[in-house]
Amino acid sequence: MEAFDDFGVGLSSSPADVGYCKYHVQLEKMMGEFLKKESCIIFNMGYGTNATTIPSLMGKGSLIISDSLNHTSIVNGVRAAGSTCKVFKHDDPIHLEQVLRKAIVEAQPRKNRPWRKILVICEGVYSMEGEISHLKEIVQVCKKYKAYVYLDEAHSIGAMGATGRGITEHAGVDTSEVDVMMGTFTKSFGGMGGYIAGSKDLIEHIRKNSSGSIYGNSMSPVICKQIIRALDLIANSEIGAKKIKALKDNSNYFRKGLTNLGLQVLGDYDSPVMPILLYNPTKIAAFSRECLKRGLAVVSVGFPATPIISSRARFCISAGHTKKSLDFALGVIDEVAGLMNLRYAENWSG
Ligand SMILES: Cc1ncc(COP(=O)(O)O)c(C=O)c1O
């Protein structure tokens, strides 16, 4: 309400004009400090953060190497950049090294000149797979070949790591090793929008060159204040520490529960995102309907967000879920899994 009284819901202007108030300054400062980065810039949309930042950093003569399962906002950012793009096998540092080495040897097509710069893009936790990335190994490969690292933490910031600092903390990678740290406020912070944290020079460059910063409306001051409050809780309070622990415990409890039901569960322990495979596209609507009939709303996903024969339902666990609510959900899923023959796990004995 304080932010609403101060500025209203929106500033009707881009940050480059008059859409930049004290709450934006405060949030950027807090987020930079939280990630131990020199500087930070925020955007009103997570999608737009990737879609406008990548073109502001890369262009003709540059090379982007992108994980095969990166989010659409990254894919569209890469397309808009006009750079050469190569893809490495999902979360596979060995294949990344092969792609990088070959690209460096071959250099720019037709020009025979070295690449102006190389950017490798990956995520912290993959949104449709629930997997935790091999960040440490990916960073090692990038350092060896002097490629920049761009990390999207939409699903890991505020969720992974002992203090919620994300995948770098979880994987034991110093944030100084990651050149461009991107994330969203849509998940753990209960707000909306995105951020890029990095060196002072990097952030100044983005501020002056990204279309999201120059032409897009700035983040609502009310949302800013909501995120500031959530970040303060995560970073500086016992409530935050308890929530981080509860999220991990709830996630692992629910993942084990799903696995025990004989479902094909994707991803890793400690990840708050856990998809189960339905495979057959005709089961997408049926699974959703049967769960809803029993009082459980689920998110089911199919083509084009996933390959056509690996349709799935995706559960995102929260620190606020109680054991009772998780058990209720597992009970419903168990019943529907029996009804629809979803017990696909190979080693499930029943
Ligand atoms: C990895 C990743 N990056 C970016 C985004 C876009 O963020 P937003 O939904 O905040 O626009 C998402 C959305 O889920 C995502 O999963």
CSV table of C-alpha atoms and ligand atoms in Angstrom, one decimal:
chain,number,residue,atom,x,y,z
A,1,MET,CA,0.0,0.0,0.0
A,2,GLU,CA,2.9,2.3,0.7
A,3,ALA,CA,4.2,1.8,-2.8
A,4,PHE,CA,0.7,2.3,-4.2
A,5,ASP,CA,0.3,5.6,-2.3
A,6,ASP,CA,3.7,6.8,-3.5
A,7,PHE,CA,3.5,6.0,-7.2
A,8,GLY,CA,0.3,4.1,-8.1
A,9,VAL,CA,0.2,0.8,-9.9
A,10,GLY,CA,2.4,1.8,-12.8
A,11,LEU,CA,4.7,4.6,-13.9
A,12,SER,CA,3.5,4.6,-17.6
A,13,SER,CA,7.0,5.0,-18.8
A,14,SER,CA,10.1,3.1,-19.6
A,15,PRO,CA,13.0,3.0,-17.1
A,16,ALA,CA,15.1,5.0,-19.6
A,17,ASP,CA,12.5,7.9,-19.4
A,18,VAL,CA,10.7,8.5,-16.1
A,19,GLY,CA,9.7,5.0,-15.2
A,20,TYR,CA,12.4,4.5,-12.6
A,21,CYS,CA,11.6,5.2,-9.0
A,22,LYS,CA,13.3,4.6,-5.6
A,23,TYR,CA,11.8,1.0,-5.4
A,24,HIS,CA,13.5,0.0,-8.7
A,25,VAL,CA,16.8,1.4,-7.4
A,26,GLN,CA,16.4,-0.4,-4.1
A,27,LEU,CA,15.5,-3.8,-5.6
A,28,GLU,CA,18.4,-3.6,-8.1
A,29,LYS,CA,20.8,-2.9,-5.3
A,30,MET,CA,19.4,-5.7,-3.1
A,31,MET,CA,19.4,-8.3,-5.9
A,32,GLY,CA,23.0,-7.4,-6.9
A,33,GLU,CA,24.1,-7.8,-3.3
A,34,PHE,CA,22.1,-11.0,-2.8
A,35,LEU,CA,24.0,-12.5,-5.7
A,36,LYS,CA,27.4,-10.9,-4.9
A,37,LYS,CA,27.4,-9.1,-8.3
A,38,GLU,CA,28.5,-5.5,-8.8
A,39,SER,CA,25.3,-4.4,-10.4
A,40,CYS,CA,21.8,-5.5,-11.4
A,41,ILE,CA,18.9,-4.4,-13.7
A,42,ILE,CA,15.3,-5.4,-13.4
A,43,PHE,CA,12.6,-5.8,-16.1
A,44,ASN,CA,8.8,-5.9,-16.0
A,45,MET,CA,8.7,-9.4,-17.5
A,46,GLY,CA,10.8,-12.5,-17.2
A,47,TYR,CA,10.2,-13.5,-20.8
A,48,GLY,CA,11.2,-10.1,-22.0
A,49,THR,CA,14.3,-10.1,-19.9
A,50,ASN,CA,15.8,-13.0,-22.0
A,51,ALA,CA,14.1,-11.9,-25.2
A,52,THR,CA,15.6,-8.4,-25.1
A,53,THR,CA,18.9,-8.9,-23.1
A,54,ILE,CA,20.4,-11.5,-25.4
A,55,PRO,CA,20.1,-9.3,-28.6
A,56,SER,CA,21.6,-6.4,-26.7
A,57,LEU,CA,24.7,-8.4,-25.9
A,58,MET,CA,25.2,-10.4,-29.1
A,59,GLY,CA,25.1,-9.7,-32.8
A,60,LYS,CA,26.6,-10.6,-36.2
A,61,GLY,CA,30.0,-12.3,-36.0
A,62,SER,CA,29.2,-13.7,-32.5
A,63,LEU,CA,28.4,-17.2,-31.6
A,64,ILE,CA,25.7,-18.4,-29.1
A,65,ILE,CA,25.7,-22.0,-27.9
A,66,SER,CA,22.4,-22.9,-26.3
A,67,ASP,CA,21.2,-25.9,-24.4
A,68,SER,CA,18.7,-27.9,-26.5
A,69,LEU,CA,15.9,-27.6,-23.9
A,70,ASN,CA,16.3,-23.9,-23.1
A,71,HIS,CA,13.1,-21.9,-22.5
A,72,THR,CA,11.3,-20.2,-25.4
A,73,SER,CA,12.3,-16.7,-24.1
A,74,ILE,CA,15.9,-17.7,-24.6
A,75,VAL,CA,15.2,-19.2,-28.1
A,76,ASN,CA,13.5,-16.0,-29.2
A,77,GLY,CA,16.2,-13.8,-27.7
A,78,VAL,CA,18.8,-15.9,-29.6
A,79,ARG,CA,16.9,-15.6,-32.9
A,80,ALA,CA,16.6,-11.8,-32.5
A,81,ALA,CA,20.3,-11.5,-31.8
A,82,GLY,CA,21.2,-12.4,-35.4
A,83,SER,CA,24.3,-14.3,-34.2
A,84,THR,CA,25.3,-17.8,-35.3
A,85,CYS,CA,23.6,-20.3,-33.0
A,86,LYS,CA,24.6,-23.8,-32.2
A,87,VAL,CA,22.9,-26.2,-29.8
A,88,PHE,CA,24.4,-28.6,-27.4
A,89,LYS,CA,22.8,-31.8,-26.1
A,90,HIS,CA,20.6,-31.1,-23.1
A,91,ASP,CA,22.8,-30.5,-20.0
A,92,ASP,CA,25.8,-32.4,-21.5
A,93,PRO,CA,29.1,-30.6,-20.8
A,94,ILE,CA,31.0,-33.2,-22.9
A,95,HIS,CA,28.9,-32.4,-26.0
A,96,LEU,CA,29.2,-28.7,-25.2
A,97,GLU,CA,33.0,-29.0,-25.3
A,98,GLN,CA,32.8,-30.8,-28.6
A,99,VAL,CA,30.6,-28.1,-30.1
A,100,LEU,CA,32.7,-25.3,-28.7
A,101,ARG,CA,36.0,-26.8,-29.9
A,102,LYS,CA,34.6,-27.4,-33.4
A,103,ALA,CA,33.1,-24.0,-33.7
A,104,ILE,CA,36.3,-22.3,-32.6
A,105,VAL,CA,38.4,-24.3,-35.1
A,106,GLU,CA,35.9,-23.6,-38.0
A,107,ALA,CA,35.6,-19.8,-37.0
A,108,GLN,CA,33.1,-17.5,-38.6
A,109,PRO,CA,31.5,-19.0,-41.8
A,110,ARG,CA,33.1,-17.7,-45.1
A,111,LYS,CA,35.1,-15.0,-43.3
A,112,ASN,CA,37.6,-17.2,-41.6
A,113,ARG,CA,37.9,-14.8,-38.8
A,114,PRO,CA,37.6,-15.8,-35.1
A,115,TRP,CA,34.3,-15.2,-33.4
A,116,ARG,CA,33.9,-11.8,-31.9
A,117,LYS,CA,32.6,-13.4,-28.7
A,118,ILE,CA,31.0,-16.7,-27.6
A,119,LEU,CA,28.1,-17.0,-25.2
A,120,VAL,CA,26.9,-20.3,-23.7
A,121,ILE,CA,23.4,-20.2,-22.3
A,122,CYS,CA,21.9,-22.7,-19.9
A,123,GLU,CA,19.3,-22.9,-17.1
A,124,GLY,CA,19.6,-23.7,-13.4
A,125,VAL,CA,16.6,-26.0,-13.0
A,126,TYR,CA,14.9,-27.0,-16.3
A,127,SER,CA,11.2,-26.0,-16.2
A,128,MET,CA,9.8,-28.9,-18.1
A,129,GLU,CA,12.3,-31.5,-16.9
A,130,GLY,CA,12.8,-30.7,-13.2
A,131,GLU,CA,16.5,-31.4,-13.6
A,132,ILE,CA,19.3,-29.5,-11.9
A,133,SER,CA,21.9,-28.5,-14.4
A,134,HIS,CA,25.6,-29.6,-14.4
A,135,LEU,CA,26.6,-26.0,-13.9
A,136,LYS,CA,30.0,-26.6,-12.4
A,137,GLU,CA,31.1,-28.7,-15.4
A,138,ILE,CA,29.5,-26.3,-17.9
A,139,VAL,CA,31.4,-23.3,-16.3
A,140,GLN,CA,34.7,-25.3,-16.4
A,141,VAL,CA,34.3,-25.9,-20.1
A,142,CYS,CA,33.4,-22.3,-20.8
A,143,LYS,CA,36.4,-21.0,-18.8
A,144,LYS,CA,38.7,-23.4,-20.8
A,145,TYR,CA,37.6,-21.9,-24.1
A,146,LYS,CA,37.0,-18.3,-22.9
A,147,ALA,CA,33.3,-18.4,-23.6
A,148,TYR,CA,30.9,-16.2,-21.5
A,149,VAL,CA,28.3,-18.0,-19.4
A,150,TYR,CA,24.6,-16.9,-19.3
A,151,LEU,CA,22.5,-18.6,-16.6
A,152,ASP,CA,18.7,-18.5,-16.4
A,153,GLU,CA,17.6,-19.1,-12.8
A,154,ALA,CA,13.8,-18.7,-13.3
A,155,HIS,CA,13.2,-21.9,-11.3
A,156,SER,CA,16.2,-21.9,-9.0
A,157,ILE,CA,16.6,-18.4,-7.5
A,158,GLY,CA,15.0,-18.3,-4.1
A,159,ALA,CA,14.5,-22.0,-4.2
A,160,MET,CA,17.8,-23.8,-4.5
A,161,GLY,CA,20.9,-23.6,-2.3
A,162,ALA,CA,21.0,-23.4,1.5
A,163,THR,CA,20.1,-19.7,1.6
A,164,GLY,CA,18.1,-19.6,-1.6
A,165,ARG,CA,20.8,-18.0,-3.7
A,166,GLY,CA,20.1,-20.4,-6.5
A,167,ILE,CA,22.0,-23.0,-8.5
A,168,THR,CA,25.4,-21.4,-8.0
A,169,GLU,CA,25.1,-21.9,-4.3
A,170,HIS,CA,23.7,-25.4,-4.7
A,171,ALA,CA,26.4,-26.5,-7.1
A,172,GLY,CA,29.3,-24.7,-5.2
A,173,VAL,CA,30.0,-22.3,-8.1
A,174,ASP,CA,31.1,-18.8,-7.2
A,175,THR,CA,28.8,-16.2,-8.8
A,176,SER,CA,32.0,-14.5,-10.1
A,177,GLU,CA,32.3,-17.4,-12.6
A,178,VAL,CA,28.9,-16.7,-14.2
A,179,ASP,CA,29.0,-13.6,-16.4
A,180,VAL,CA,25.3,-13.0,-16.9
A,181,MET,CA,23.0,-14.1,-14.1
A,182,MET,CA,19.4,-14.0,-15.2
A,183,GLY,CA,16.3,-14.9,-13.1
A,184,THR,CA,12.6,-14.1,-12.7
A,185,PHE,CA,10.6,-12.9,-9.8
A,186,THR,CA,7.5,-14.9,-11.0
A,187,LYS,CA,8.1,-18.0,-8.9
A,188,SER,CA,9.9,-17.8,-5.5
A,189,PHE,CA,9.2,-14.1,-5.0
A,190,GLY,CA,5.4,-14.3,-5.7
A,191,GLY,CA,5.8,-11.3,-8.0
A,192,MET,CA,6.6,-10.8,-11.7
A,193,GLY,CA,9.4,-9.6,-13.9
A,194,GLY,CA,13.0,-10.5,-14.3
A,195,TYR,CA,16.6,-9.4,-13.5
A,196,ILE,CA,20.1,-9.5,-14.9
A,197,ALA,CA,23.0,-9.3,-12.5
A,198,GLY,CA,26.6,-8.9,-13.5
A,199,SER,CA,29.5,-6.5,-13.7
A,200,LYS,CA,28.9,-2.8,-13.6
A,201,ASP,CA,29.9,-2.5,-17.3
A,202,LEU,CA,27.6,-5.3,-18.4
A,203,ILE,CA,24.6,-3.8,-16.7
A,204,GLU,CA,25.3,-0.3,-17.9
A,205,HIS,CA,25.5,-1.7,-21.5
A,206,ILE,CA,22.2,-3.5,-21.1
A,207,ARG,CA,20.5,-0.4,-19.6
A,208,LYS,CA,21.5,1.6,-22.6
A,209,ASN,CA,21.1,-1.0,-25.3
A,210,SER,CA,18.3,-3.4,-24.4
A,211,SER,CA,14.9,-2.6,-26.1
A,212,GLY,CA,13.2,-3.9,-22.9
A,213,SER,CA,14.9,-1.1,-20.9
A,214,ILE,CA,14.5,1.6,-23.5
A,215,TYR,CA,11.1,0.9,-25.0
A,216,GLY,CA,9.3,-1.3,-22.4
A,217,ASN,CA,7.3,0.0,-19.5
A,218,SER,CA,9.0,-0.4,-16.2
A,219,MET,CA,8.1,-2.8,-13.4
A,220,SER,CA,5.1,-1.7,-11.3
A,221,PRO,CA,6.3,0.0,-8.1
A,222,VAL,CA,3.8,-2.2,-6.2
A,223,ILE,CA,5.3,-5.4,-7.6
A,224,CYS,CA,8.8,-4.0,-6.8
A,225,LYS,CA,7.8,-3.5,-3.2
A,226,GLN,CA,6.4,-7.0,-3.0
A,227,ILE,CA,9.6,-8.5,-4.3
A,228,ILE,CA,11.7,-6.3,-2.0
A,229,ARG,CA,9.7,-7.7,0.9
A,230,ALA,CA,10.0,-11.3,-0.3
A,231,LEU,CA,13.8,-10.9,-1.0
A,232,ASP,CA,14.3,-9.4,2.5
A,233,LEU,CA,12.5,-12.4,4.0
A,234,ILE,CA,14.6,-14.9,2.0
A,235,ALA,CA,17.9,-13.1,2.6
A,236,ASN,CA,17.6,-11.8,6.1
A,237,SER,CA,15.0,-13.6,8.2
A,238,GLU,CA,14.5,-16.9,10.0
A,239,ILE,CA,11.2,-17.2,8.2
A,240,GLY,CA,13.1,-17.2,4.9
A,241,ALA,CA,15.6,-19.9,6.1
A,242,LYS,CA,12.7,-22.0,7.3
A,243,LYS,CA,10.9,-21.6,4.0
A,244,ILE,CA,13.9,-22.7,2.0
A,245,LYS,CA,14.3,-25.8,4.1
A,246,ALA,CA,10.5,-26.5,4.0
A,247,LEU,CA,10.6,-26.2,0.2
A,248,LYS,CA,13.4,-28.8,-0.1
A,249,ASP,CA,11.8,-31.2,2.4
A,250,ASN,CA,8.4,-30.9,0.7
A,251,SER,CA,9.9,-31.4,-2.7
A,252,ASN,CA,11.8,-34.5,-1.7
A,253,TYR,CA,8.8,-35.9,0.1
A,254,PHE,CA,6.5,-35.4,-2.9
A,255,ARG,CA,9.1,-36.7,-5.4
A,256,LYS,CA,9.5,-39.9,-3.2
A,257,GLY,CA,5.7,-40.2,-3.0
A,258,LEU,CA,5.3,-40.0,-6.8
A,259,THR,CA,8.2,-42.5,-7.3
A,260,ASN,CA,6.6,-44.9,-4.9
A,261,LEU,CA,3.4,-44.8,-6.9
A,262,GLY,CA,5.3,-46.3,-9.9
A,263,LEU,CA,5.1,-43.1,-11.9
A,264,GLN,CA,7.9,-42.1,-14.3
A,265,VAL,CA,9.1,-39.0,-12.5
A,266,LEU,CA,11.6,-36.7,-14.2
A,267,GLY,CA,14.3,-34.6,-12.6
A,268,ASP,CA,16.5,-34.6,-9.5
A,269,TYR,CA,16.0,-34.7,-5.8
A,270,ASP,CA,16.1,-31.2,-4.2
A,271,SER,CA,14.4,-29.7,-7.4
A,272,PRO,CA,11.0,-28.2,-6.6
A,273,VAL,CA,9.8,-28.9,-10.2
A,274,MET,CA,8.8,-32.5,-10.9
A,275,PRO,CA,7.1,-33.7,-14.0
A,276,ILE,CA,5.5,-37.1,-14.4
A,277,LEU,CA,5.3,-38.6,-17.9
A,278,LEU,CA,1.8,-39.3,-19.3
A,279,TYR,CA,3.4,-40.1,-22.8
A,280,ASN,CA,0.2,-40.4,-24.8
A,281,PRO,CA,-1.2,-36.9,-25.8
A,282,THR,CA,-4.8,-38.3,-25.4
A,283,LYS,CA,-4.0,-38.7,-21.7
A,284,ILE,CA,-3.3,-35.0,-21.1
A,285,ALA,CA,-6.9,-33.8,-20.9
A,286,ALA,CA,-8.1,-37.0,-19.2
A,287,PHE,CA,-5.5,-36.8,-16.4
A,288,SER,CA,-6.4,-33.2,-15.8
A,289,ARG,CA,-10.1,-33.8,-15.8
A,290,GLU,CA,-10.0,-36.9,-13.5
A,291,CYS,CA,-7.8,-35.1,-11.0
A,292,LEU,CA,-10.1,-32.0,-11.0
A,293,LYS,CA,-13.1,-34.3,-10.4
A,294,ARG,CA,-11.4,-35.4,-7.2
A,295,GLY,CA,-10.6,-31.8,-6.1
A,296,LEU,CA,-7.0,-31.5,-7.4
A,297,ALA,CA,-6.1,-28.9,-10.1
A,298,VAL,CA,-3.0,-30.0,-12.1
A,299,VAL,CA,-0.9,-28.5,-14.8
A,300,SER,CA,-0.6,-30.8,-17.8
A,301,VAL,CA,1.8,-30.1,-20.7
A,302,GLY,CA,2.1,-31.3,-24.3
A,303,PHE,CA,3.4,-30.4,-27.7
A,304,PRO,CA,4.9,-27.9,-28.6
A,305,ALA,CA,6.2,-27.3,-25.1
A,306,THR,CA,7.4,-31.0,-25.0
A,307,PRO,CA,8.0,-33.6,-27.7
A,308,ILE,CA,4.7,-35.0,-28.9
A,309,ILE,CA,5.1,-38.4,-27.3
A,310,SER,CA,6.4,-37.2,-24.0
A,311,SER,CA,3.3,-35.4,-22.7
A,312,ARG,CA,3.5,-34.8,-19.0
A,313,ALA,CA,2.0,-33.3,-15.9
A,314,ARG,CA,4.2,-30.9,-14.0
A,315,PHE,CA,4.1,-30.3,-10.2
A,316,CYS,CA,5.8,-27.3,-8.7
A,317,ILE,CA,6.1,-27.6,-4.9
A,318,SER,CA,5.8,-24.7,-2.5
A,319,ALA,CA,7.2,-24.2,1.0
A,320,GLY,CA,3.6,-23.4,2.0
A,321,HIS,CA,2.3,-26.9,1.2
A,322,THR,CA,1.5,-28.9,4.3
A,323,LYS,CA,2.1,-32.6,4.6
A,324,LYS,CA,-1.7,-33.1,4.7
A,325,SER,CA,-2.1,-31.3,1.3
A,326,LEU,CA,0.8,-33.2,-0.2
A,327,ASP,CA,-0.7,-36.5,1.0
A,328,PHE,CA,-4.1,-35.5,-0.4
A,329,ALA,CA,-2.6,-34.8,-3.8
A,330,LEU,CA,-0.6,-38.1,-3.8
A,331,GLY,CA,-3.8,-39.9,-2.9
A,332,VAL,CA,-5.7,-38.4,-5.9
A,333,ILE,CA,-2.8,-39.0,-8.3
A,334,ASP,CA,-2.5,-42.6,-7.1
A,335,GLU,CA,-6.2,-43.2,-7.9
A,336,VAL,CA,-6.0,-41.6,-11.3
A,337,ALA,CA,-2.7,-43.3,-12.1
A,338,GLY,CA,-4.5,-46.7,-11.6
A,339,LEU,CA,-7.5,-45.6,-13.6
A,340,MET,CA,-5.4,-44.4,-16.5
A,341,ASN,CA,-2.5,-47.0,-16.5
A,342,LEU,CA,0.2,-44.4,-15.7
A,343,ARG,CA,2.6,-46.6,-13.7
A,344,TYR,CA,5.3,-46.5,-16.3
A,345,ALA,CA,8.4,-46.8,-14.1
A,346,GLU,CA,10.5,-49.7,-15.3
A,347,ASN,CA,11.4,-51.1,-11.9
A,348,TRP,CA,8.0,-50.7,-10.3
A,349,SER,CA,6.8,-53.9,-8.8
A,350,GLY,CA,3.5,-52.8,-7.5
B,1,LIG,C1,13.5,-20.8,-17.7
B,1,LIG,C2,12.6,-19.7,-17.9
B,1,LIG,N1,13.0,-18.5,-18.3
B,1,LIG,C3,12.1,-17.5,-18.4
B,1,LIG,C4,10.8,-17.6,-18.2
B,1,LIG,C5,9.9,-16.4,-18.4
B,1,LIG,O1,9.6,-15.9,-17.1
B,1,LIG,P1,8.2,-15.1,-16.9
B,1,LIG,O2,7.1,-16.2,-16.8
B,1,LIG,O3,8.4,-14.5,-15.5
B,1,LIG,O4,7.9,-14.2,-17.9
B,1,LIG,C6,10.3,-18.8,-17.7
B,1,LIG,C7,8.9,-19.0,-17.4
B,1,LIG,O5,8.4,-19.9,-16.9
B,1,LIG,C8,11.2,-19.9,-17.6
B,1,LIG,O6,10.8,-21.1,-17.2
